[in-house]
Short mmCIF file of C-alpha atoms in Angstrom, two decimals:
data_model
loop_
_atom_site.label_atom_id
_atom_site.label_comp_id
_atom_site.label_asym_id
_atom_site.label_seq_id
_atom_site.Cartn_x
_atom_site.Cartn_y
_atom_site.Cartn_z
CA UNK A 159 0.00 0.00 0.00
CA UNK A 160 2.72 2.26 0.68
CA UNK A 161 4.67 1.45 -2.24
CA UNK A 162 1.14 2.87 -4.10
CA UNK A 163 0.82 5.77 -2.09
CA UNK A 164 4.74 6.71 -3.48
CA UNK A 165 4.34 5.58 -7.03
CA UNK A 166 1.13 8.13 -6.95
CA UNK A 167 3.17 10.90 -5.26
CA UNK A 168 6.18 10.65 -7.46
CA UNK A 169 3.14 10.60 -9.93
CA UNK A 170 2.16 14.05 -9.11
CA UNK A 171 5.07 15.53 -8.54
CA UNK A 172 6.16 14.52 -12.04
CA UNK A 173 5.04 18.09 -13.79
CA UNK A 174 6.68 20.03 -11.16
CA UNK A 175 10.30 18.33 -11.74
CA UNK A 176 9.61 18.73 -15.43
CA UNK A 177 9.87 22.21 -15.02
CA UNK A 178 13.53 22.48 -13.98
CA UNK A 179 16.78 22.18 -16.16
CA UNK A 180 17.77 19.49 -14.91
CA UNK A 181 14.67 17.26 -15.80
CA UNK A 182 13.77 18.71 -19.08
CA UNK A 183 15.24 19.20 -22.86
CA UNK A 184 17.55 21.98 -22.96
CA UNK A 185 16.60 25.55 -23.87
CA UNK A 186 19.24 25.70 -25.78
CA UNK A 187 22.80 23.75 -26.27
CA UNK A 188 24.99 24.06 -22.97
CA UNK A 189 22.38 25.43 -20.65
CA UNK A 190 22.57 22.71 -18.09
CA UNK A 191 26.18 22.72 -18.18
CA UNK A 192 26.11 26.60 -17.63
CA UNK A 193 23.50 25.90 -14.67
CA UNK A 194 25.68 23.80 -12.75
CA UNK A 195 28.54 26.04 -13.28
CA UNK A 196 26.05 28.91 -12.13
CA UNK A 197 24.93 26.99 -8.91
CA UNK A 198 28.49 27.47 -7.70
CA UNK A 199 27.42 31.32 -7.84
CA UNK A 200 24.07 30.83 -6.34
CA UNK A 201 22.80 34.17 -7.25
CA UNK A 202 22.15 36.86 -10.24
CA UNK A 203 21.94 40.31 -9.68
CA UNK A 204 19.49 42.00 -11.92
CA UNK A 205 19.29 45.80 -12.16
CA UNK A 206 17.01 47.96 -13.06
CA UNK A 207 14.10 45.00 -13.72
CA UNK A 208 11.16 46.43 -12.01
CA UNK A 209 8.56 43.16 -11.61
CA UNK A 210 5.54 45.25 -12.67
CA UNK A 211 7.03 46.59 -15.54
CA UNK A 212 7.49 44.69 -19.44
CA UNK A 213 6.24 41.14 -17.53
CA UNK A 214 10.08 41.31 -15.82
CA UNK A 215 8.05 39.25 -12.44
CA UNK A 216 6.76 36.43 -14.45
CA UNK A 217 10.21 36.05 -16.11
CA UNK A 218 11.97 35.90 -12.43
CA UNK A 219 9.36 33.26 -11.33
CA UNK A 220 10.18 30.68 -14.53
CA UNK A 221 13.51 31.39 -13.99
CA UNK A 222 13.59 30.65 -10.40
CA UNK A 223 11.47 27.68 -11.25
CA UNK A 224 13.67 26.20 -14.22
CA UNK A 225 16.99 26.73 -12.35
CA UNK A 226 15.70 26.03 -8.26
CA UNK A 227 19.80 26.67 -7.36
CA UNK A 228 19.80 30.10 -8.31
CA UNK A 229 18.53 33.19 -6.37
CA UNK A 230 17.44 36.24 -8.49
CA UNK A 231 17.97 39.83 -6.67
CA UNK A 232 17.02 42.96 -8.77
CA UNK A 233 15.92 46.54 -8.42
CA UNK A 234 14.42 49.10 -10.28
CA UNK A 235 15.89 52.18 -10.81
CA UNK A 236 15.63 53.94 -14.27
CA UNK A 237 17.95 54.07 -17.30
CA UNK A 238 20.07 56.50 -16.64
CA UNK A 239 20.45 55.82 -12.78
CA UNK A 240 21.34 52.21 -13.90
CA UNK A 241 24.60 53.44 -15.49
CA UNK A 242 25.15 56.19 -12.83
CA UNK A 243 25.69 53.12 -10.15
CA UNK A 244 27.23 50.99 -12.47
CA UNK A 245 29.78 53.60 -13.02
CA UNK A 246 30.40 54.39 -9.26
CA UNK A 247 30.55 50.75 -8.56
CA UNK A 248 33.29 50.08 -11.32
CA UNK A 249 36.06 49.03 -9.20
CA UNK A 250 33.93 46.39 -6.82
CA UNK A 251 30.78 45.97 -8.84
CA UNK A 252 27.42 44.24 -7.09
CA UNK A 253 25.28 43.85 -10.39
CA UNK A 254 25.46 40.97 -13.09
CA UNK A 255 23.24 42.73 -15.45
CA UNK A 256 22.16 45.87 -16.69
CA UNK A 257 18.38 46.30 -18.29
CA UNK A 258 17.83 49.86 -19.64
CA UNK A 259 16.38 51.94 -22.86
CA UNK A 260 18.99 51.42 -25.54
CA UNK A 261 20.24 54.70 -25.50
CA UNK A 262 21.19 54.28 -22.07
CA UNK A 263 23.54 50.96 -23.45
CA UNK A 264 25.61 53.18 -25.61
CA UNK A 265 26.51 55.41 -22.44
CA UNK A 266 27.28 52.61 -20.20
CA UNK A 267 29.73 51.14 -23.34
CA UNK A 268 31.64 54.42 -23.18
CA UNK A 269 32.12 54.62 -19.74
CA UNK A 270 33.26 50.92 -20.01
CA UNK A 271 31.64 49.46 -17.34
CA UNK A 272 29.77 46.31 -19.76
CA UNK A 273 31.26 43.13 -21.01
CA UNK A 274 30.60 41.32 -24.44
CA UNK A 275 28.65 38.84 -23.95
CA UNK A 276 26.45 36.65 -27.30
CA UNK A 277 23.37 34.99 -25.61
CA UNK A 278 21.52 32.75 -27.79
CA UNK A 279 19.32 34.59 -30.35
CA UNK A 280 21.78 37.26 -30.83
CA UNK A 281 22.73 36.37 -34.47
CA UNK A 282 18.98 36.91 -35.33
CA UNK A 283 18.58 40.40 -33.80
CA UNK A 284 18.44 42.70 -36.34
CA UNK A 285 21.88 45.52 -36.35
CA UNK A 286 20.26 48.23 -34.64
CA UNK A 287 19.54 46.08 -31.89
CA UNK A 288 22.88 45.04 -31.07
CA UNK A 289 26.13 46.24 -30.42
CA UNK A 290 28.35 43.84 -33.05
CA UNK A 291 30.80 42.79 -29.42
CA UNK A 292 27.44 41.84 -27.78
CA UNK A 293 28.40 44.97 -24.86
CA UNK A 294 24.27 45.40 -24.94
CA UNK A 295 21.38 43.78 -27.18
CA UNK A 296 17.45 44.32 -27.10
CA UNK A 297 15.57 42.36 -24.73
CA UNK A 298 12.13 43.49 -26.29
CA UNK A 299 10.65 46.29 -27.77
CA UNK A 300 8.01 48.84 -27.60
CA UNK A 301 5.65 50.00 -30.23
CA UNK A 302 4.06 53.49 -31.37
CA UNK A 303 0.49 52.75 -31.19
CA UNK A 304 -2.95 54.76 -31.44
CA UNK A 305 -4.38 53.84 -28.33
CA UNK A 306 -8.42 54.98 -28.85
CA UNK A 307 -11.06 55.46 -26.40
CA UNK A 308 -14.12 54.13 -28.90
CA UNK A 309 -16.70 56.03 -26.24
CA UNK A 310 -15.19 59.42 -27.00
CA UNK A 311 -14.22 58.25 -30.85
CA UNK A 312 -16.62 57.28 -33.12
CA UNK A 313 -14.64 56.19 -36.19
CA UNK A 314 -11.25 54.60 -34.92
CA UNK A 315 -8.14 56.18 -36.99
CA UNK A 316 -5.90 53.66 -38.84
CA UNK A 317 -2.93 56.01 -39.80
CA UNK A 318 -1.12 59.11 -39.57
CA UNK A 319 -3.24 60.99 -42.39
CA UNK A 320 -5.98 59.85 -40.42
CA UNK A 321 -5.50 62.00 -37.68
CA UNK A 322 -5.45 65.20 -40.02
CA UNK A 323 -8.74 64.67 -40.40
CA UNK A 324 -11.37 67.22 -38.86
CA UNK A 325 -13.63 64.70 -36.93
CA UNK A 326 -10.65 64.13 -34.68
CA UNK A 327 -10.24 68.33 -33.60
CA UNK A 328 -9.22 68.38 -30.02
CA UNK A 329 -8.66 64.70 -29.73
CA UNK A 330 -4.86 63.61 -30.27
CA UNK A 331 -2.91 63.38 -26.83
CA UNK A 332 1.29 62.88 -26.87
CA UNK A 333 4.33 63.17 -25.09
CA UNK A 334 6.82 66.46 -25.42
CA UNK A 335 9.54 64.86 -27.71
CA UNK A 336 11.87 67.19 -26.37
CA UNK A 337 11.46 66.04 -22.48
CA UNK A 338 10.41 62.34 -22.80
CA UNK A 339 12.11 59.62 -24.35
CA UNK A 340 8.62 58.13 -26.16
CA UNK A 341 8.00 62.09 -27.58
CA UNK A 342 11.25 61.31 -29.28
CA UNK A 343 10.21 57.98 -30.71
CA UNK A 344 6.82 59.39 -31.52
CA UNK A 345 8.17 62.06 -33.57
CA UNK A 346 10.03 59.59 -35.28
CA UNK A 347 7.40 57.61 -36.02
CA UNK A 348 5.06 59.82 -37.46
CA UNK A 349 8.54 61.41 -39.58
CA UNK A 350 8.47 57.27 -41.06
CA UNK A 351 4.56 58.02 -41.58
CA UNK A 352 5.33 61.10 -43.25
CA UNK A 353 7.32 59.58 -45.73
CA UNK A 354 10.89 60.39 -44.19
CA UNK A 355 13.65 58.59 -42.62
CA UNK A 356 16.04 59.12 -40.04
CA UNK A 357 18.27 60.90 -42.65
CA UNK A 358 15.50 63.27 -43.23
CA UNK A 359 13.55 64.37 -40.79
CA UNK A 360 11.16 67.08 -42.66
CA UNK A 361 8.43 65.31 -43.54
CA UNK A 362 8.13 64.82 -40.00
CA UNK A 363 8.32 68.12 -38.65
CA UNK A 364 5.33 69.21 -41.60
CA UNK A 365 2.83 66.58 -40.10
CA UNK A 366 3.05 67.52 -36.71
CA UNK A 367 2.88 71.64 -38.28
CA UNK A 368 -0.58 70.39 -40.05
CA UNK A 369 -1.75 68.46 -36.88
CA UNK A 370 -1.26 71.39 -34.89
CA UNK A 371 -2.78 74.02 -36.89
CA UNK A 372 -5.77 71.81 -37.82
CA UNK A 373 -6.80 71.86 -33.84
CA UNK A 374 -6.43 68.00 -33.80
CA UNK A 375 -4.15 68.18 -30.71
CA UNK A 376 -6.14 68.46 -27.21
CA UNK A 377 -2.48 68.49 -25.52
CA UNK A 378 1.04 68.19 -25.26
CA UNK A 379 1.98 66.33 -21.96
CA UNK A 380 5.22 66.31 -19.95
CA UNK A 381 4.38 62.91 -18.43
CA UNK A 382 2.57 59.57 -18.79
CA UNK A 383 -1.32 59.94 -19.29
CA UNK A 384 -2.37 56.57 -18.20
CA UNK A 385 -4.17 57.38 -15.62
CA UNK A 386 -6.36 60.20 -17.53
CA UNK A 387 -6.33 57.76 -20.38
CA UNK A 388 -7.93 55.05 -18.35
CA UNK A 389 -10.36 57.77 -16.50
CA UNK A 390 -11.66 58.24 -19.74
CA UNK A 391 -10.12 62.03 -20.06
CA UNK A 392 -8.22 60.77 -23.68
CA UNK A 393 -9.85 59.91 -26.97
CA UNK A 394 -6.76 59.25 -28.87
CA UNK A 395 -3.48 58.42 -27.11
CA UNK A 396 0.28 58.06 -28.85
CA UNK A 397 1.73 56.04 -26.95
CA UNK A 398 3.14 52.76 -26.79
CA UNK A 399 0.96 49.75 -27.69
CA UNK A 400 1.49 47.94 -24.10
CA UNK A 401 0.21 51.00 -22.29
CA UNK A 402 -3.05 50.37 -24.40
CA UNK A 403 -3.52 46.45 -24.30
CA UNK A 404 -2.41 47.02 -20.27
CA UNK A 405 -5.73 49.09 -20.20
CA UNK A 406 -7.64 46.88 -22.46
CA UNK A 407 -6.68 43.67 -20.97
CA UNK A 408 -5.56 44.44 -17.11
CA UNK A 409 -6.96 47.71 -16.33
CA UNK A 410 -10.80 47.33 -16.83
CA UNK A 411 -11.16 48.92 -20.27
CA UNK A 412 -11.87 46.24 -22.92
CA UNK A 413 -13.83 46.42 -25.62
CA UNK A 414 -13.87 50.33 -25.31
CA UNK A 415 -9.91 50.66 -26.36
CA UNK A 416 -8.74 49.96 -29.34
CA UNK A 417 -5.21 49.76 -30.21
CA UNK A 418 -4.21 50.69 -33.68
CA UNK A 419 -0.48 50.39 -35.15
CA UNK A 420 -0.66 53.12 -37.95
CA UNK A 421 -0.51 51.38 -41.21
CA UNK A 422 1.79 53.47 -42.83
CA UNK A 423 4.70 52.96 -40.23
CA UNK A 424 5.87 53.02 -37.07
CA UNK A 425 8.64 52.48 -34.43
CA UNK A 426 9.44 49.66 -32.43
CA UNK A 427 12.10 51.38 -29.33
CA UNK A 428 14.36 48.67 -28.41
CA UNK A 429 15.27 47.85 -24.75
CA UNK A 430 18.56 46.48 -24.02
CA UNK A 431 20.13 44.64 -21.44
CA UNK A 432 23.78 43.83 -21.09
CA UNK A 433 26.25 41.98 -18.96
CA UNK A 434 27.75 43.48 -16.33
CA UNK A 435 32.28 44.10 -16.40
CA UNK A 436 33.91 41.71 -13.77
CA UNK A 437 30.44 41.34 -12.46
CA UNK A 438 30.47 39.00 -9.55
CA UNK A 439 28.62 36.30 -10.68
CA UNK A 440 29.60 35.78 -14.15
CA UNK A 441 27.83 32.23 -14.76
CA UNK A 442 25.02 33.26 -13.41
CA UNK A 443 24.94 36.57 -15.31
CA UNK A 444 25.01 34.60 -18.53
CA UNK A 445 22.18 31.85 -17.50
CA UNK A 446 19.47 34.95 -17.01
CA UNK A 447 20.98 36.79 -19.95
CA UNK A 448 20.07 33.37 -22.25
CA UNK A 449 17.03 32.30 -20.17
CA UNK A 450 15.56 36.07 -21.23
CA UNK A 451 16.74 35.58 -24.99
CA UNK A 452 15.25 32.18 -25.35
CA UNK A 453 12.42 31.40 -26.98
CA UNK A 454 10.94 30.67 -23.97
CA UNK A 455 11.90 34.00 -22.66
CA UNK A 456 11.26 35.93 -24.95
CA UNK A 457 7.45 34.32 -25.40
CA UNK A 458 6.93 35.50 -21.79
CA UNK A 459 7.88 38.80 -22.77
CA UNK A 460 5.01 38.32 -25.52
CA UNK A 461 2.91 37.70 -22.49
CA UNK A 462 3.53 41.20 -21.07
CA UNK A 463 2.51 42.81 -23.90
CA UNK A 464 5.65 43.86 -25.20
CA UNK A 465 7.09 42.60 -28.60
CA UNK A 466 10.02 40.01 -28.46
CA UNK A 467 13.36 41.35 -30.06
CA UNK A 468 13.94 38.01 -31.56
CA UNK A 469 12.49 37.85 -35.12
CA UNK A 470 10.30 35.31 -35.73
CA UNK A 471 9.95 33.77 -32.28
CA UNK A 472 6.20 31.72 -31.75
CA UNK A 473 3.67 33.57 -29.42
CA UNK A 474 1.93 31.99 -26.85
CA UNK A 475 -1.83 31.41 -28.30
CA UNK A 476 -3.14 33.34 -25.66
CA UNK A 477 -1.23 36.89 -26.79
CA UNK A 478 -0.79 36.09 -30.91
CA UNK A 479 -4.09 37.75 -31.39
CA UNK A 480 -3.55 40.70 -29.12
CA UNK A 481 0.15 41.48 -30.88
CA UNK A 482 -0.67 40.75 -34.52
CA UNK A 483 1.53 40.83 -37.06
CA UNK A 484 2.90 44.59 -38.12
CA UNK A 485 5.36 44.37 -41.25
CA UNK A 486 5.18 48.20 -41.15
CA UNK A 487 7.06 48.58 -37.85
CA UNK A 488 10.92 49.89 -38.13
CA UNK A 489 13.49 49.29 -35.64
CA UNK A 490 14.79 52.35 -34.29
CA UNK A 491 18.81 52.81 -34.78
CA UNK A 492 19.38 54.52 -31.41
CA UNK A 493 22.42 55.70 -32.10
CA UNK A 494 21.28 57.64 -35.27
CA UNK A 495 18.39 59.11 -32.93
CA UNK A 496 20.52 60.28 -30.25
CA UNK A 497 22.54 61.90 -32.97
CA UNK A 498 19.26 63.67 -33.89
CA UNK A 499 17.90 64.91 -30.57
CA UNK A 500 18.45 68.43 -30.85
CA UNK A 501 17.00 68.70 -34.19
CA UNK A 502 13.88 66.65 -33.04
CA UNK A 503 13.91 69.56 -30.07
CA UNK A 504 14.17 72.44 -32.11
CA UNK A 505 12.50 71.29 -35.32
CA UNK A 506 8.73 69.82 -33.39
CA UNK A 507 8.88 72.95 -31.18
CA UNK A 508 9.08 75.46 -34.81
CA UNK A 509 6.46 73.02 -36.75
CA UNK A 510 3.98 72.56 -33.37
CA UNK A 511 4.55 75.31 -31.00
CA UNK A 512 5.70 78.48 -33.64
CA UNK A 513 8.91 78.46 -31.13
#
C-alpha cells in the first residue's frame, strides 16, 4: 500500500520536476552545463528590472522555477540611474546585469563598465539592436500605437493621415519629444509616416505643423497619461501599444480601447540589457541573460505585452491575437536618434509650437 501511495506521489510531482533544467530538454545547447557552473554562484543580480514593468516578475518566477539553485535579486531604478551606479561601482561591482532603454547601453559602453557577452538569439537580432561585441542587445521592444477610447471616438483612426482629419479636432494626446524619451520615438514615427527617414527628418516636422494648426491636438503632456487615459479624459493616445492592451486587458477597459499600429509605419524602441564588467557572478549573469533571450523567454515577454526582439519567435496562443503581425514597424537605430535629438527639439517645437 505504501509502495502505491509513493508511485502516486512521485506521480504528481512529475510536472513540477519537469519544469527544472535538470529534468527537461535543454533551452538551448549548454544550458545545463552553464546551470551547474552557475549553482556554484548561487545568485544573479538583476538591475534595473522592475517586476511590474514589461512582464520582468513572471520572467523571475520561470527562472527561479527552471533553475531552483539560483537566487534572483534585482531593483528598479531607471535608465540613466542604472549606469550612474554601475559607473560608481566600477572598481567592486554588485550587479550581473544591466536592463535599460537602448540609448542608455551606448553610455554605459563608453564609460566601459559592460562586457561582451552573445546569448543565444543574438545572431537573429536585427543591427540596430545590437552592439556587433554583444556589450548590450534588445531584450524586447516597444511600439508606437494609437491607443483609442471608442466612447469618446466614433470612427477609430488607422494612420497618420488619419488624424489630419477634422472629426478628430481636439482629440490627439502625446508626449513632449523634447522632455520624454517616447516624444522622441513618436516624432520619429510619425517622420516614417510622413514619408521620411532618419536621414530626413522634414516630412516629420510638416505633419506635426498640419496636426497642430488643424486643432487635432487636445495636448502636449510632460508625463505619462495613463491614468487620464484610463479615467476616460483621452480619446486618442500616442503612446506605446502595451500601455493600451495594459488598459484593455488588465486595467478594466476592454472592448472600449482599441489599439491601432498606424498602417503606414511606425517604431518599435528597443530595450537592451547587457552583462555586467567583472560582475560578480559571471555564470550566473550569462544563465538569465540566455534564459531572457530564449524562446521561452522571450514568449513570456510576448505575455507582457511587449514585442520580443527576436524575429520570428512563436507567441503563446493566448497573446498572438492581441500582438498581430505589423510588417510596417521599423526598428529604431538609437544611435542615429541620439545623434538627432536636438533637431527633433528644435524642429517639433518650430512646426507645433511656432517656437
Amino acid at each position: 500500500m505504501k509502495r502505491l501511495i509513493l508511485a502516486a506521489a512521485l506521480a504528481i510531482s512529475t510536472p513540477a520536476l519537469a519544469q527544472t533544467v535538470t529534468d527537461s530538454p535543454e533551452l538551448y545547447a549548454g544550458e545545463k552545463a552553464l546551470y551547474d557552473a552557475a549553482q556554484k554562484e548561487g545568485i544573479v543580480v538583476s538591475v534595473d528590472t522592475g517586476p511590474t514593468w514589461a512582464n520582468w516578475g513572471a520572467e523571475f518566477a520561470y527562472f527561479k522555477k527552471r533553475y531552483p539553485n539560483i537566487e534572483i535579486s534585482y531593483n528598479d531604478i531607471g535608465s540613466g540611474a542604472t549606469v550612474v551606479a554601475l559607473d560608481k561601482a566600477r572598481n567592486r561591482p554588485q550587479a550581473d546585469t544591466a536592463y535599460y532603454f537602448a540609448a542608455s547601453a551606448y553610455d554605459a559602453i563608453s564609460k566601459d563598465v559592460v562586457a561582451p557577452f552573445k546569448p543565444v538569439n543574438f545572431d537573429k537580432l536585427p543591427a540596430v539592436f545590437r552592439d556587433p561585441d554583444g556589450k548590450w542587445f534588445a531584450v524586447h521592444s516597444l511600439t508606437v500605437a494609437f491607443i483609442v477610447n471608442k466612447k469618446l471616438v466614433k470612427d477609430v483612426p488607422h494612420g497618420w493621415a488619419d488624424l489630419l482629419k477634422p472629426e478628430y479636432k481636439g482629440d490627439v494626446v502625446y508626449l513632449d519629444p523634447r522632455s520624454t524619451g517616447i516624444g522622441q520615438i513618436i516624432a520619429f514615427a510619425a517622420n516614417f509616416g510622413a514619408g521620411g527617414d532618419m536621414k530626413n527628418l522634414a516630412p516629420g516636422f510638416a505633419y506635426f505643423e498640419k496636426l497642430h494648426k488643424a486643432g487635432n491636438v487636445l495636448r502636449v503632456e510632460g508625463a505619462t497619461p495613463y491614468a487620464k487615459f484610463v479615467k476616460g479624459e483621452v480619446p486618442i493616445w500616442v503612446s506605446y501599444e502595451n500601455d493600451g492592451l495594459k488598459a484593455k486587458y488588465v486595467d478594466g477597459m476592454g472592448d472600449d480601447v482599441e489599439v491601432v499600429i498606424p498602417s503606414e509605419a511606425s517604431v518599435a524602441a528597443p530595450y537592451g540589457i547587457s552583462l555586467v564588467k567583472n560582475d560578480p557572478n559571471p555564470n550566473a549573469g550569462k544563465l538569465w541573460l540566455n534564459f531572457v533571450m530564449s524562446d521561452k523567454g522571450q514568449g513570456i515577454f510576448a505575455q507582457g505585452y511587449v514585442r520580443p526582439s527576436v524575429p520570428g519567435v512563436a507567441l503563446p496562443a493566448d497573446v498572438a491575437s492581441k500582438l498581430p503581425s505589423a510588417p510596417q514597424v521599423r526598428p529604431l537605430d538609437v544611435a542615429a536618434a541620439a545623434a538627432d535629438k536636438s533637431e527633433i527639439d528644435t524642429g517639433w517645437a518650430k512646426a507645433a509650437l511656432g517656437q
